[in-house]
Amino acid sequence: MSRVNDVGGQTGFGALEIEADEPPFHADWEARVFALNSVLVRNGVYRLDEFRDTVERLPPADYLAASYYERWLAAIETLLERRGVGTGD
Amino acid sequence: MSGEHASVPVAARVRRLEERLIDAGVVGQDQLDAVLAAMLKGATPLNGARIVARAWSDDGFRARLLADANAALPEVGLSMKGGIQEQRLKVVANTPHAHNVLVCTLCSCYPIGLLGPSPSWYKSEAYRSRVVREPRAVLAEFGLHLPDDTAITVWDSSAESRYLVLPRRPDGTGGLSEPELAALVTREGLIGTAAV
């Protein structure tokens, strides 16, 4: 069974948007999310495959509405809540 | 707590999450800074360009690169072990009648260590969905118009595999040094959305 992320060959996503001289990240928080995920995996909090799986299991409507790093953030939060890591304020 | 996510601006949400994880000792600020600095400094298309320039200059390296890229990369001081886990790399060579282009239809797998962070279009649903269905039209949107008799192969990356395109060496570059050749190579050439 395919998930929402399995878009190869689908139609309807429109034309490409190609940004000239695009920076590595479009906002500081995107870079922070990138770094957080790397360190959480390196520190053994979760595994990279679990992270991918969690991104792919986001509710389809949320997945399509979110930007790339918003998906990452949602997956990180989901994994941390599942493990009860860093969720207490 | 999850309920407040929608109402909190994303930058503040990330900051809070980061602070909680640092306070709990789950991650270190120095670790976060080091990961980001290493990625921004070390991961650049100059790495991919260096591989291509060597392959254009040294037929032996080219053959070893195409046969087993992971084993050949150390010859130019690179490796696929720099990320979270080692990835299998396959280098695919363009010829006068065959062109290669990369995608990750499922998400965004990409040789970051050799190309730097991927551009947004590479991660977009538009590119991922279309390049496997109508590659010629997609390449034309990048300004790459291939002859009808040029075969196009689209390589779909996966969790454990990465690809890199070896573009054709441009005509009239016979006298150039490796650094001069490397300067001709673009990120898009290494993805396959440009000729070089």
PDB file of C-alpha atoms in Angstrom:
ATOM      1  CA  MET A   1       0.000   0.000   0.000  1.00  0.00           C
ATOM      2  CA  SER A   2       1.476   3.306  -0.972  1.00  0.00           C
ATOM      3  CA  ARG A   3       1.627   6.319   1.321  1.00  0.00           C
ATOM      4  CA  VAL A   4       1.052   9.968   0.554  1.00  0.00           C
ATOM      5  CA  ASN A   5       4.779  10.543  -0.048  1.00  0.00           C
ATOM      6  CA  ASP A   6       4.841   8.007  -2.902  1.00  0.00           C
ATOM      7  CA  VAL A   7       4.171  10.592  -5.602  1.00  0.00           C
ATOM      8  CA  GLY A   8       6.241   9.178  -8.486  1.00  0.00           C
ATOM      9  CA  GLY A   9       4.162   9.287 -11.668  1.00  0.00           C
ATOM     10  CA  GLN A  10       1.221  11.130 -10.131  1.00  0.00           C
ATOM     11  CA  THR A  11      -0.250  14.060 -12.026  1.00  0.00           C
ATOM     12  CA  GLY A  12      -1.587  17.377 -10.839  1.00  0.00           C
ATOM     13  CA  PHE A  13       1.310  18.803  -8.830  1.00  0.00           C
ATOM     14  CA  GLY A  14       1.875  21.555 -11.349  1.00  0.00           C
ATOM     15  CA  ALA A  15       4.938  23.192 -12.831  1.00  0.00           C
ATOM     16  CA  LEU A  16       8.386  23.245 -11.263  1.00  0.00           C
ATOM     17  CA  GLU A  17       9.381  26.232  -9.201  1.00  0.00           C
ATOM     18  CA  ILE A  18      13.103  26.717  -9.640  1.00  0.00           C
ATOM     19  CA  GLU A  19      14.660  29.312  -7.352  1.00  0.00           C
ATOM     20  CA  ALA A  20      17.900  30.857  -8.601  1.00  0.00           C
ATOM     21  CA  ASP A  21      20.817  31.031  -6.133  1.00  0.00           C
ATOM     22  CA  GLU A  22      18.788  29.318  -3.441  1.00  0.00           C
ATOM     23  CA  PRO A  23      20.358  29.380   0.042  1.00  0.00           C
ATOM     24  CA  PRO A  24      20.879  26.043   1.914  1.00  0.00           C
ATOM     25  CA  PHE A  25      18.072  26.993   4.318  1.00  0.00           C
ATOM     26  CA  HIS A  26      15.326  29.582   3.943  1.00  0.00           C
ATOM     27  CA  ALA A  27      15.101  30.356   7.652  1.00  0.00           C
ATOM     28  CA  ASP A  28      17.220  29.826  10.732  1.00  0.00           C
ATOM     29  CA  TRP A  29      14.651  27.416  12.181  1.00  0.00           C
ATOM     30  CA  GLU A  30      15.071  25.109   9.183  1.00  0.00           C
ATOM     31  CA  ALA A  31      18.786  24.808   9.895  1.00  0.00           C
ATOM     32  CA  ARG A  32      17.992  24.149  13.570  1.00  0.00           C
ATOM     33  CA  VAL A  33      15.567  21.362  12.654  1.00  0.00           C
ATOM     34  CA  PHE A  34      18.182  19.822  10.346  1.00  0.00           C
ATOM     35  CA  ALA A  35      20.787  19.888  13.121  1.00  0.00           C
ATOM     36  CA  LEU A  36      18.357  18.572  15.759  1.00  0.00           C
ATOM     37  CA  ASN A  37      17.466  15.564  13.669  1.00  0.00           C
ATOM     38  CA  SER A  38      21.114  14.731  12.964  1.00  0.00           C
ATOM     39  CA  VAL A  39      22.058  14.926  16.626  1.00  0.00           C
ATOM     40  CA  LEU A  40      18.997  12.995  17.848  1.00  0.00           C
ATOM     41  CA  VAL A  41      19.896  10.154  15.475  1.00  0.00           C
ATOM     42  CA  ARG A  42      23.598  10.313  16.378  1.00  0.00           C
ATOM     43  CA  ASN A  43      22.694  10.256  20.075  1.00  0.00           C
ATOM     44  CA  GLY A  44      20.553   7.165  19.558  1.00  0.00           C
ATOM     45  CA  VAL A  45      17.225   8.751  20.515  1.00  0.00           C
ATOM     46  CA  TYR A  46      15.702   7.273  17.367  1.00  0.00           C
ATOM     47  CA  ARG A  47      16.961   5.775  14.144  1.00  0.00           C
ATOM     48  CA  LEU A  48      17.025   7.348  10.726  1.00  0.00           C
ATOM     49  CA  ASP A  49      14.650   4.738   9.291  1.00  0.00           C
ATOM     50  CA  GLU A  50      12.149   5.473  12.064  1.00  0.00           C
ATOM     51  CA  PHE A  51      12.386   9.141  11.222  1.00  0.00           C
ATOM     52  CA  ARG A  52      11.676   8.519   7.530  1.00  0.00           C
ATOM     53  CA  ASP A  53       8.821   6.213   8.426  1.00  0.00           C
ATOM     54  CA  THR A  54       7.334   8.856  10.712  1.00  0.00           C
ATOM     55  CA  VAL A  55       7.500  11.527   8.015  1.00  0.00           C
ATOM     56  CA  GLU A  56       5.767   9.143   5.616  1.00  0.00           C
ATOM     57  CA  ARG A  57       3.043   8.366   8.164  1.00  0.00           C
ATOM     58  CA  LEU A  58       2.050  11.989   8.707  1.00  0.00           C
ATOM     59  CA  PRO A  59      -1.658  12.412   7.968  1.00  0.00           C
ATOM     60  CA  PRO A  60      -1.823  12.921   4.170  1.00  0.00           C
ATOM     61  CA  ALA A  61      -3.525  16.313   4.414  1.00  0.00           C
ATOM     62  CA  ASP A  62      -0.897  17.526   6.905  1.00  0.00           C
ATOM     63  CA  TYR A  63       1.926  16.127   4.765  1.00  0.00           C
ATOM     64  CA  LEU A  64       0.797  17.946   1.641  1.00  0.00           C
ATOM     65  CA  ALA A  65       0.105  21.204   3.487  1.00  0.00           C
ATOM     66  CA  ALA A  66       3.485  21.280   5.252  1.00  0.00           C
ATOM     67  CA  SER A  67       6.808  22.568   3.962  1.00  0.00           C
ATOM     68  CA  TYR A  68       9.744  20.159   3.842  1.00  0.00           C
ATOM     69  CA  TYR A  69      11.206  21.110   7.214  1.00  0.00           C
ATOM     70  CA  GLU A  70       7.761  21.447   8.807  1.00  0.00           C
ATOM     71  CA  ARG A  71       7.368  17.740   8.003  1.00  0.00           C
ATOM     72  CA  TRP A  72      10.691  17.065   9.676  1.00  0.00           C
ATOM     73  CA  LEU A  73       9.646  19.028  12.753  1.00  0.00           C
ATOM     74  CA  ALA A  74       6.334  17.184  12.985  1.00  0.00           C
ATOM     75  CA  ALA A  75       8.145  13.833  12.719  1.00  0.00           C
ATOM     76  CA  ILE A  76      10.712  14.802  15.383  1.00  0.00           C
ATOM     77  CA  GLU A  77       7.946  15.888  17.766  1.00  0.00           C
ATOM     78  CA  THR A  78       5.998  12.691  17.120  1.00  0.00           C
ATOM     79  CA  LEU A  79       9.030  10.498  17.807  1.00  0.00           C
ATOM     80  CA  LEU A  80       9.982  12.387  20.972  1.00  0.00           C
ATOM     81  CA  GLU A  81       6.434  12.197  22.326  1.00  0.00           C
ATOM     82  CA  ARG A  82       6.321   8.484  21.570  1.00  0.00           C
ATOM     83  CA  ARG A  83       9.496   8.038  23.599  1.00  0.00           C
ATOM     84  CA  GLY A  84       8.629  10.536  26.290  1.00  0.00           C
ATOM     85  CA  VAL A  85      11.893  12.386  25.640  1.00  0.00           C
ATOM     86  CA  GLY A  86      12.095  16.095  26.378  1.00  0.00           C
ATOM     87  CA  THR A  87       8.336  16.494  26.421  1.00  0.00           C
ATOM     88  CA  GLY A  88       7.943  17.765  29.968  1.00  0.00           C
ATOM     89  CA  ASP A  89       7.995  21.560  30.314  1.00  0.00           C
TER      90      ASP A  89
ATOM     91  CA  MET B   1       0.683  20.215  24.478  1.00  0.00           C
ATOM     92  CA  SER B   2       0.403  19.019  20.914  1.00  0.00           C
ATOM     93  CA  GLY B   3      -2.722  21.113  20.579  1.00  0.00           C
ATOM     94  CA  GLU B   4      -0.811  24.372  20.834  1.00  0.00           C
ATOM     95  CA  HIS B   5       1.452  23.573  17.892  1.00  0.00           C
ATOM     96  CA  ALA B   6      -0.813  25.071  15.304  1.00  0.00           C
ATOM     97  CA  SER B   7      -0.985  28.417  17.062  1.00  0.00           C
ATOM     98  CA  VAL B   8       2.726  28.802  17.849  1.00  0.00           C
ATOM     99  CA  PRO B   9       4.923  30.251  15.087  1.00  0.00           C
ATOM    100  CA  VAL B  10       7.199  27.543  13.827  1.00  0.00           C
ATOM    101  CA  ALA B  11      10.448  29.327  14.731  1.00  0.00           C
ATOM    102  CA  ALA B  12       9.328  29.650  18.349  1.00  0.00           C
ATOM    103  CA  ARG B  13       8.204  26.034  18.378  1.00  0.00           C
ATOM    104  CA  VAL B  14      11.641  24.910  17.214  1.00  0.00           C
ATOM    105  CA  ARG B  15      13.396  27.131  19.741  1.00  0.00           C
ATOM    106  CA  ARG B  16      11.300  25.700  22.572  1.00  0.00           C
ATOM    107  CA  LEU B  17      11.892  22.146  21.476  1.00  0.00           C
ATOM    108  CA  GLU B  18      15.622  22.778  21.231  1.00  0.00           C
ATOM    109  CA  GLU B  19      15.730  24.376  24.691  1.00  0.00           C
ATOM    110  CA  ARG B  20      13.797  21.499  26.249  1.00  0.00           C
ATOM    111  CA  LEU B  21      16.127  18.919  24.714  1.00  0.00           C
ATOM    112  CA  ILE B  22      19.233  20.824  25.782  1.00  0.00           C
ATOM    113  CA  ASP B  23      17.869  21.289  29.345  1.00  0.00           C
ATOM    114  CA  ALA B  24      17.068  17.571  29.508  1.00  0.00           C
ATOM    115  CA  GLY B  25      20.596  16.714  28.381  1.00  0.00           C
ATOM    116  CA  VAL B  26      19.318  14.890  25.300  1.00  0.00           C
ATOM    117  CA  VAL B  27      21.333  17.055  22.907  1.00  0.00           C
ATOM    118  CA  GLY B  28      24.115  19.595  23.432  1.00  0.00           C
ATOM    119  CA  GLN B  29      24.186  23.078  21.956  1.00  0.00           C
ATOM    120  CA  ASP B  30      27.783  22.454  20.940  1.00  0.00           C
ATOM    121  CA  GLN B  31      26.707  19.270  19.157  1.00  0.00           C
ATOM    122  CA  LEU B  32      24.005  21.116  17.234  1.00  0.00           C
ATOM    123  CA  ASP B  33      26.391  23.896  16.257  1.00  0.00           C
ATOM    124  CA  ALA B  34      29.075  21.424  15.171  1.00  0.00           C
ATOM    125  CA  VAL B  35      26.715  19.365  12.996  1.00  0.00           C
ATOM    126  CA  LEU B  36      25.450  22.426  11.207  1.00  0.00           C
ATOM    127  CA  ALA B  37      28.872  23.986  10.740  1.00  0.00           C
ATOM    128  CA  ALA B  38      30.312  20.747   9.373  1.00  0.00           C
ATOM    129  CA  MET B  39      27.447  20.350   6.923  1.00  0.00           C
ATOM    130  CA  LEU B  40      27.575  23.927   5.675  1.00  0.00           C
ATOM    131  CA  LYS B  41      31.350  23.858   5.312  1.00  0.00           C
ATOM    132  CA  GLY B  42      32.013  20.340   4.057  1.00  0.00           C
ATOM    133  CA  ALA B  43      28.960  19.502   1.968  1.00  0.00           C
ATOM    134  CA  THR B  44      29.221  21.366  -1.314  1.00  0.00           C
ATOM    135  CA  PRO B  45      28.915  20.663  -5.042  1.00  0.00           C
ATOM    136  CA  LEU B  46      32.648  21.409  -5.270  1.00  0.00           C
ATOM    137  CA  ASN B  47      33.112  17.827  -4.011  1.00  0.00           C
ATOM    138  CA  GLY B  48      31.053  16.364  -6.821  1.00  0.00           C
ATOM    139  CA  ALA B  49      32.804  18.630  -9.310  1.00  0.00           C
ATOM    140  CA  ARG B  50      36.196  17.385  -8.135  1.00  0.00           C
ATOM    141  CA  ILE B  51      35.118  13.777  -8.710  1.00  0.00           C
ATOM    142  CA  VAL B  52      33.984  14.608 -12.232  1.00  0.00           C
ATOM    143  CA  ALA B  53      37.165  16.523 -13.077  1.00  0.00           C
ATOM    144  CA  ARG B  54      39.276  13.566 -11.972  1.00  0.00           C
ATOM    145  CA  ALA B  55      37.145  11.146 -13.980  1.00  0.00           C
ATOM    146  CA  TRP B  56      37.503  13.350 -17.069  1.00  0.00           C
ATOM    147  CA  SER B  57      41.288  13.481 -16.589  1.00  0.00           C
ATOM    148  CA  ASP B  58      42.076   9.915 -15.554  1.00  0.00           C
ATOM    149  CA  ASP B  59      40.514   6.987 -17.412  1.00  0.00           C
ATOM    150  CA  GLY B  60      41.609   4.546 -14.724  1.00  0.00           C
ATOM    151  CA  PHE B  61      39.826   6.543 -12.026  1.00  0.00           C
ATOM    152  CA  ARG B  62      36.767   6.856 -14.256  1.00  0.00           C
ATOM    153  CA  ALA B  63      36.595   3.085 -14.644  1.00  0.00           C
ATOM    154  CA  ARG B  64      37.044   2.494 -10.913  1.00  0.00           C
ATOM    155  CA  LEU B  65      34.457   5.189 -10.114  1.00  0.00           C
ATOM    156  CA  LEU B  66      31.830   3.651 -12.378  1.00  0.00           C
ATOM    157  CA  ALA B  67      32.582   0.141 -11.097  1.00  0.00           C
ATOM    158  CA  ASP B  68      32.553   0.922  -7.358  1.00  0.00           C
ATOM    159  CA  ALA B  69      32.173   4.577  -6.430  1.00  0.00           C
ATOM    160  CA  ASN B  70      32.424   3.995  -2.671  1.00  0.00           C
ATOM    161  CA  ALA B  71      35.833   2.383  -3.147  1.00  0.00           C
ATOM    162  CA  ALA B  72      37.042   5.063  -5.582  1.00  0.00           C
ATOM    163  CA  LEU B  73      36.063   8.206  -3.637  1.00  0.00           C
ATOM    164  CA  PRO B  74      38.999   8.068  -1.181  1.00  0.00           C
ATOM    165  CA  GLU B  75      41.296   8.631  -4.177  1.00  0.00           C
ATOM    166  CA  VAL B  76      40.015  12.216  -4.248  1.00  0.00           C
ATOM    167  CA  GLY B  77      39.844  12.511  -0.459  1.00  0.00           C
ATOM    168  CA  LEU B  78      36.089  11.922  -0.185  1.00  0.00           C
ATOM    169  CA  SER B  79      33.862   9.227   1.268  1.00  0.00           C
ATOM    170  CA  MET B  80      30.198   8.318   1.679  1.00  0.00           C
ATOM    171  CA  LYS B  81      30.662   7.790   5.419  1.00  0.00           C
ATOM    172  CA  GLY B  82      30.361  11.448   6.416  1.00  0.00           C
ATOM    173  CA  GLY B  83      26.624  11.486   7.096  1.00  0.00           C
ATOM    174  CA  ILE B  84      24.489   9.734   9.663  1.00  0.00           C
ATOM    175  CA  GLN B  85      25.049   6.386   7.944  1.00  0.00           C
ATOM    176  CA  GLU B  86      27.195   5.274   5.000  1.00  0.00           C
ATOM    177  CA  GLN B  87      25.304   5.305   1.730  1.00  0.00           C
ATOM    178  CA  ARG B  88      25.892   3.199  -1.354  1.00  0.00           C
ATOM    179  CA  LEU B  89      26.862   5.457  -4.267  1.00  0.00           C
ATOM    180  CA  LYS B  90      26.440   4.642  -7.944  1.00  0.00           C
ATOM    181  CA  VAL B  91      27.880   7.053 -10.508  1.00  0.00           C
ATOM    182  CA  VAL B  92      26.061   7.037 -13.849  1.00  0.00           C
ATOM    183  CA  ALA B  93      27.827   8.395 -16.939  1.00  0.00           C
ATOM    184  CA  ASN B  94      26.207  10.413 -19.693  1.00  0.00           C
ATOM    185  CA  THR B  95      27.133   9.542 -23.279  1.00  0.00           C
ATOM    186  CA  PRO B  96      26.293  11.225 -26.608  1.00  0.00           C
ATOM    187  CA  HIS B  97      23.130   9.110 -26.794  1.00  0.00           C
ATOM    188  CA  ALA B  98      22.256   8.496 -23.137  1.00  0.00           C
ATOM    189  CA  HIS B  99      21.441  10.985 -20.415  1.00  0.00           C
ATOM    190  CA  ASN B 100      20.919  10.352 -16.707  1.00  0.00           C
ATOM    191  CA  VAL B 101      18.927  12.293 -14.133  1.00  0.00           C
ATOM    192  CA  LEU B 102      18.346  11.776 -10.406  1.00  0.00           C
ATOM    193  CA  VAL B 103      15.258  11.901  -8.255  1.00  0.00           C
ATOM    194  CA  CYS B 104      13.951  10.602  -4.953  1.00  0.00           C
ATOM    195  CA  THR B 105      10.276   9.998  -5.655  1.00  0.00           C
ATOM    196  CA  LEU B 106       9.559   9.045  -2.040  1.00  0.00           C
ATOM    197  CA  CYS B 107      11.168  12.056  -0.390  1.00  0.00           C
ATOM    198  CA  SER B 108      14.570  13.680  -0.744  1.00  0.00           C
ATOM    199  CA  CYS B 109      17.439  11.155  -0.730  1.00  0.00           C
ATOM    200  CA  TYR B 110      20.395  12.943  -2.286  1.00  0.00           C
ATOM    201  CA  PRO B 111      24.200  12.794  -1.978  1.00  0.00           C
ATOM    202  CA  ILE B 112      24.382  15.807   0.342  1.00  0.00           C
ATOM    203  CA  GLY B 113      28.046  15.230   1.143  1.00  0.00           C
ATOM    204  CA  LEU B 114      28.938  15.525  -2.541  1.00  0.00           C
ATOM    205  CA  LEU B 115      26.405  18.167  -3.612  1.00  0.00           C
ATOM    206  CA  GLY B 116      25.487  20.159  -0.521  1.00  0.00           C
ATOM    207  CA  PRO B 117      21.904  20.544   0.707  1.00  0.00           C
ATOM    208  CA  SER B 118      19.401  19.726  -2.011  1.00  0.00           C
ATOM    209  CA  PRO B 119      17.470  22.514  -3.734  1.00  0.00           C
ATOM    210  CA  SER B 120      13.785  22.921  -2.910  1.00  0.00           C
ATOM    211  CA  TRP B 121      12.674  21.843  -6.361  1.00  0.00           C
ATOM    212  CA  TYR B 122      14.384  18.469  -5.861  1.00  0.00           C
ATOM    213  CA  LYS B 123      12.194  17.892  -2.792  1.00  0.00           C
ATOM    214  CA  SER B 124       9.022  19.197  -4.418  1.00  0.00           C
ATOM    215  CA  GLU B 125       6.072  17.001  -5.308  1.00  0.00           C
ATOM    216  CA  ALA B 126       6.116  18.548  -8.796  1.00  0.00           C
ATOM    217  CA  TYR B 127       9.642  17.300  -9.590  1.00  0.00           C
ATOM    218  CA  ARG B 128       9.277  13.943  -7.822  1.00  0.00           C
ATOM    219  CA  SER B 129       6.000  13.111  -9.517  1.00  0.00           C
ATOM    220  CA  ARG B 130       6.807  14.380 -12.987  1.00  0.00           C
ATOM    221  CA  VAL B 131      10.433  13.509 -13.739  1.00  0.00           C
ATOM    222  CA  VAL B 132       9.653   9.777 -13.795  1.00  0.00           C
ATOM    223  CA  ARG B 133       6.656  10.287 -16.086  1.00  0.00           C
ATOM    224  CA  GLU B 134       7.854  12.983 -18.476  1.00  0.00           C
ATOM    225  CA  PRO B 135      11.614  13.492 -17.954  1.00  0.00           C
ATOM    226  CA  ARG B 136      12.131  15.172 -21.322  1.00  0.00           C
ATOM    227  CA  ALA B 137       9.554  17.855 -20.539  1.00  0.00           C
ATOM    228  CA  VAL B 138      10.941  18.370 -17.035  1.00  0.00           C
ATOM    229  CA  LEU B 139      14.501  18.737 -18.332  1.00  0.00           C
ATOM    230  CA  ALA B 140      13.262  21.252 -20.891  1.00  0.00           C
ATOM    231  CA  GLU B 141      11.905  23.372 -18.014  1.00  0.00           C
ATOM    232  CA  PHE B 142      15.494  23.518 -16.754  1.00  0.00           C
ATOM    233  CA  GLY B 143      16.588  24.671 -20.207  1.00  0.00           C
ATOM    234  CA  LEU B 144      18.053  21.282 -21.120  1.00  0.00           C
ATOM    235  CA  HIS B 145      16.617  20.282 -24.494  1.00  0.00           C
ATOM    236  CA  LEU B 146      17.793  16.788 -25.398  1.00  0.00           C
ATOM    237  CA  PRO B 147      17.544  15.338 -28.917  1.00  0.00           C
ATOM    238  CA  ASP B 148      14.705  12.874 -29.409  1.00  0.00           C
ATOM    239  CA  ASP B 149      17.161  10.027 -29.943  1.00  0.00           C
ATOM    240  CA  THR B 150      18.909  10.590 -26.607  1.00  0.00           C
ATOM    241  CA  ALA B 151      17.745   7.953 -24.142  1.00  0.00           C
ATOM    242  CA  ILE B 152      16.972   9.258 -20.663  1.00  0.00           C
ATOM    243  CA  THR B 153      17.396   7.114 -17.571  1.00  0.00           C
ATOM    244  CA  VAL B 154      15.849   8.364 -14.327  1.00  0.00           C
ATOM    245  CA  TRP B 155      17.514   7.012 -11.177  1.00  0.00           C
ATOM    246  CA  ASP B 156      15.242   6.862  -8.136  1.00  0.00           C
ATOM    247  CA  SER B 157      17.253   7.120  -4.923  1.00  0.00           C
ATOM    248  CA  SER B 158      16.353   5.157  -1.814  1.00  0.00           C
ATOM    249  CA  ALA B 159      17.205   5.091   1.863  1.00  0.00           C
ATOM    250  CA  GLU B 160      20.464   3.221   1.299  1.00  0.00           C
ATOM    251  CA  SER B 161      21.396   4.261  -2.226  1.00  0.00           C
ATOM    252  CA  ARG B 162      22.595   7.480  -3.774  1.00  0.00           C
ATOM    253  CA  TYR B 163      23.410   8.384  -7.359  1.00  0.00           C
ATOM    254  CA  LEU B 164      25.610  10.976  -9.017  1.00  0.00           C
ATOM    255  CA  VAL B 165      25.675  11.896 -12.711  1.00  0.00           C
ATOM    256  CA  LEU B 166      28.998  11.993 -14.539  1.00  0.00           C
ATOM    257  CA  PRO B 167      28.363  14.609 -17.243  1.00  0.00           C
ATOM    258  CA  ARG B 168      30.069  14.503 -20.638  1.00  0.00           C
ATOM    259  CA  ARG B 169      33.291  16.442 -20.837  1.00  0.00           C
ATOM    260  CA  PRO B 170      32.664  19.569 -22.926  1.00  0.00           C
ATOM    261  CA  ASP B 171      34.406  19.838 -26.269  1.00  0.00           C
ATOM    262  CA  GLY B 172      37.475  22.059 -26.427  1.00  0.00           C
ATOM    263  CA  THR B 173      38.581  21.425 -22.836  1.00  0.00           C
ATOM    264  CA  GLY B 174      41.565  19.228 -23.686  1.00  0.00           C
ATOM    265  CA  GLY B 175      44.174  21.535 -22.224  1.00  0.00           C
ATOM    266  CA  LEU B 176      42.450  22.283 -18.931  1.00  0.00           C
ATOM    267  CA  SER B 177      43.761  21.248 -15.523  1.00  0.00           C
ATOM    268  CA  GLU B 178      41.603  19.355 -13.023  1.00  0.00           C
ATOM    269  CA  PRO B 179      40.721  22.490 -11.029  1.00  0.00           C
ATOM    270  CA  GLU B 180      39.815  24.286 -14.270  1.00  0.00           C
ATOM    271  CA  LEU B 181      37.635  21.360 -15.314  1.00  0.00           C
ATOM    272  CA  ALA B 182      35.984  21.214 -11.885  1.00  0.00           C
ATOM    273  CA  ALA B 183      35.015  24.870 -12.241  1.00  0.00           C
ATOM    274  CA  LEU B 184      32.943  23.966 -15.312  1.00  0.00           C
ATOM    275  CA  VAL B 185      30.777  21.472 -13.395  1.00  0.00           C
ATOM    276  CA  THR B 186      27.507  22.640 -11.863  1.00  0.00           C
ATOM    277  CA  ARG B 187      25.286  21.103  -9.201  1.00  0.00           C
ATOM    278  CA  GLU B 188      22.570  20.711 -11.838  1.00  0.00           C
ATOM    279  CA  GLY B 189      25.024  18.858 -14.079  1.00  0.00           C
ATOM    280  CA  LEU B 190      25.666  16.405 -11.250  1.00  0.00           C
ATOM    281  CA  ILE B 191      21.905  15.887 -10.752  1.00  0.00           C
ATOM    282  CA  GLY B 192      21.336  15.649 -14.490  1.00  0.00           C
ATOM    283  CA  THR B 193      19.136  18.692 -14.983  1.00  0.00           C
ATOM    284  CA  ALA B 194      21.948  20.435 -16.894  1.00  0.00           C
ATOM    285  CA  ALA B 195      24.427  19.133 -19.458  1.00  0.00           C
ATOM    286  CA  VAL B 196      27.526  19.934 -17.346  1.00  0.00           C
TER     287      VAL B 196
END
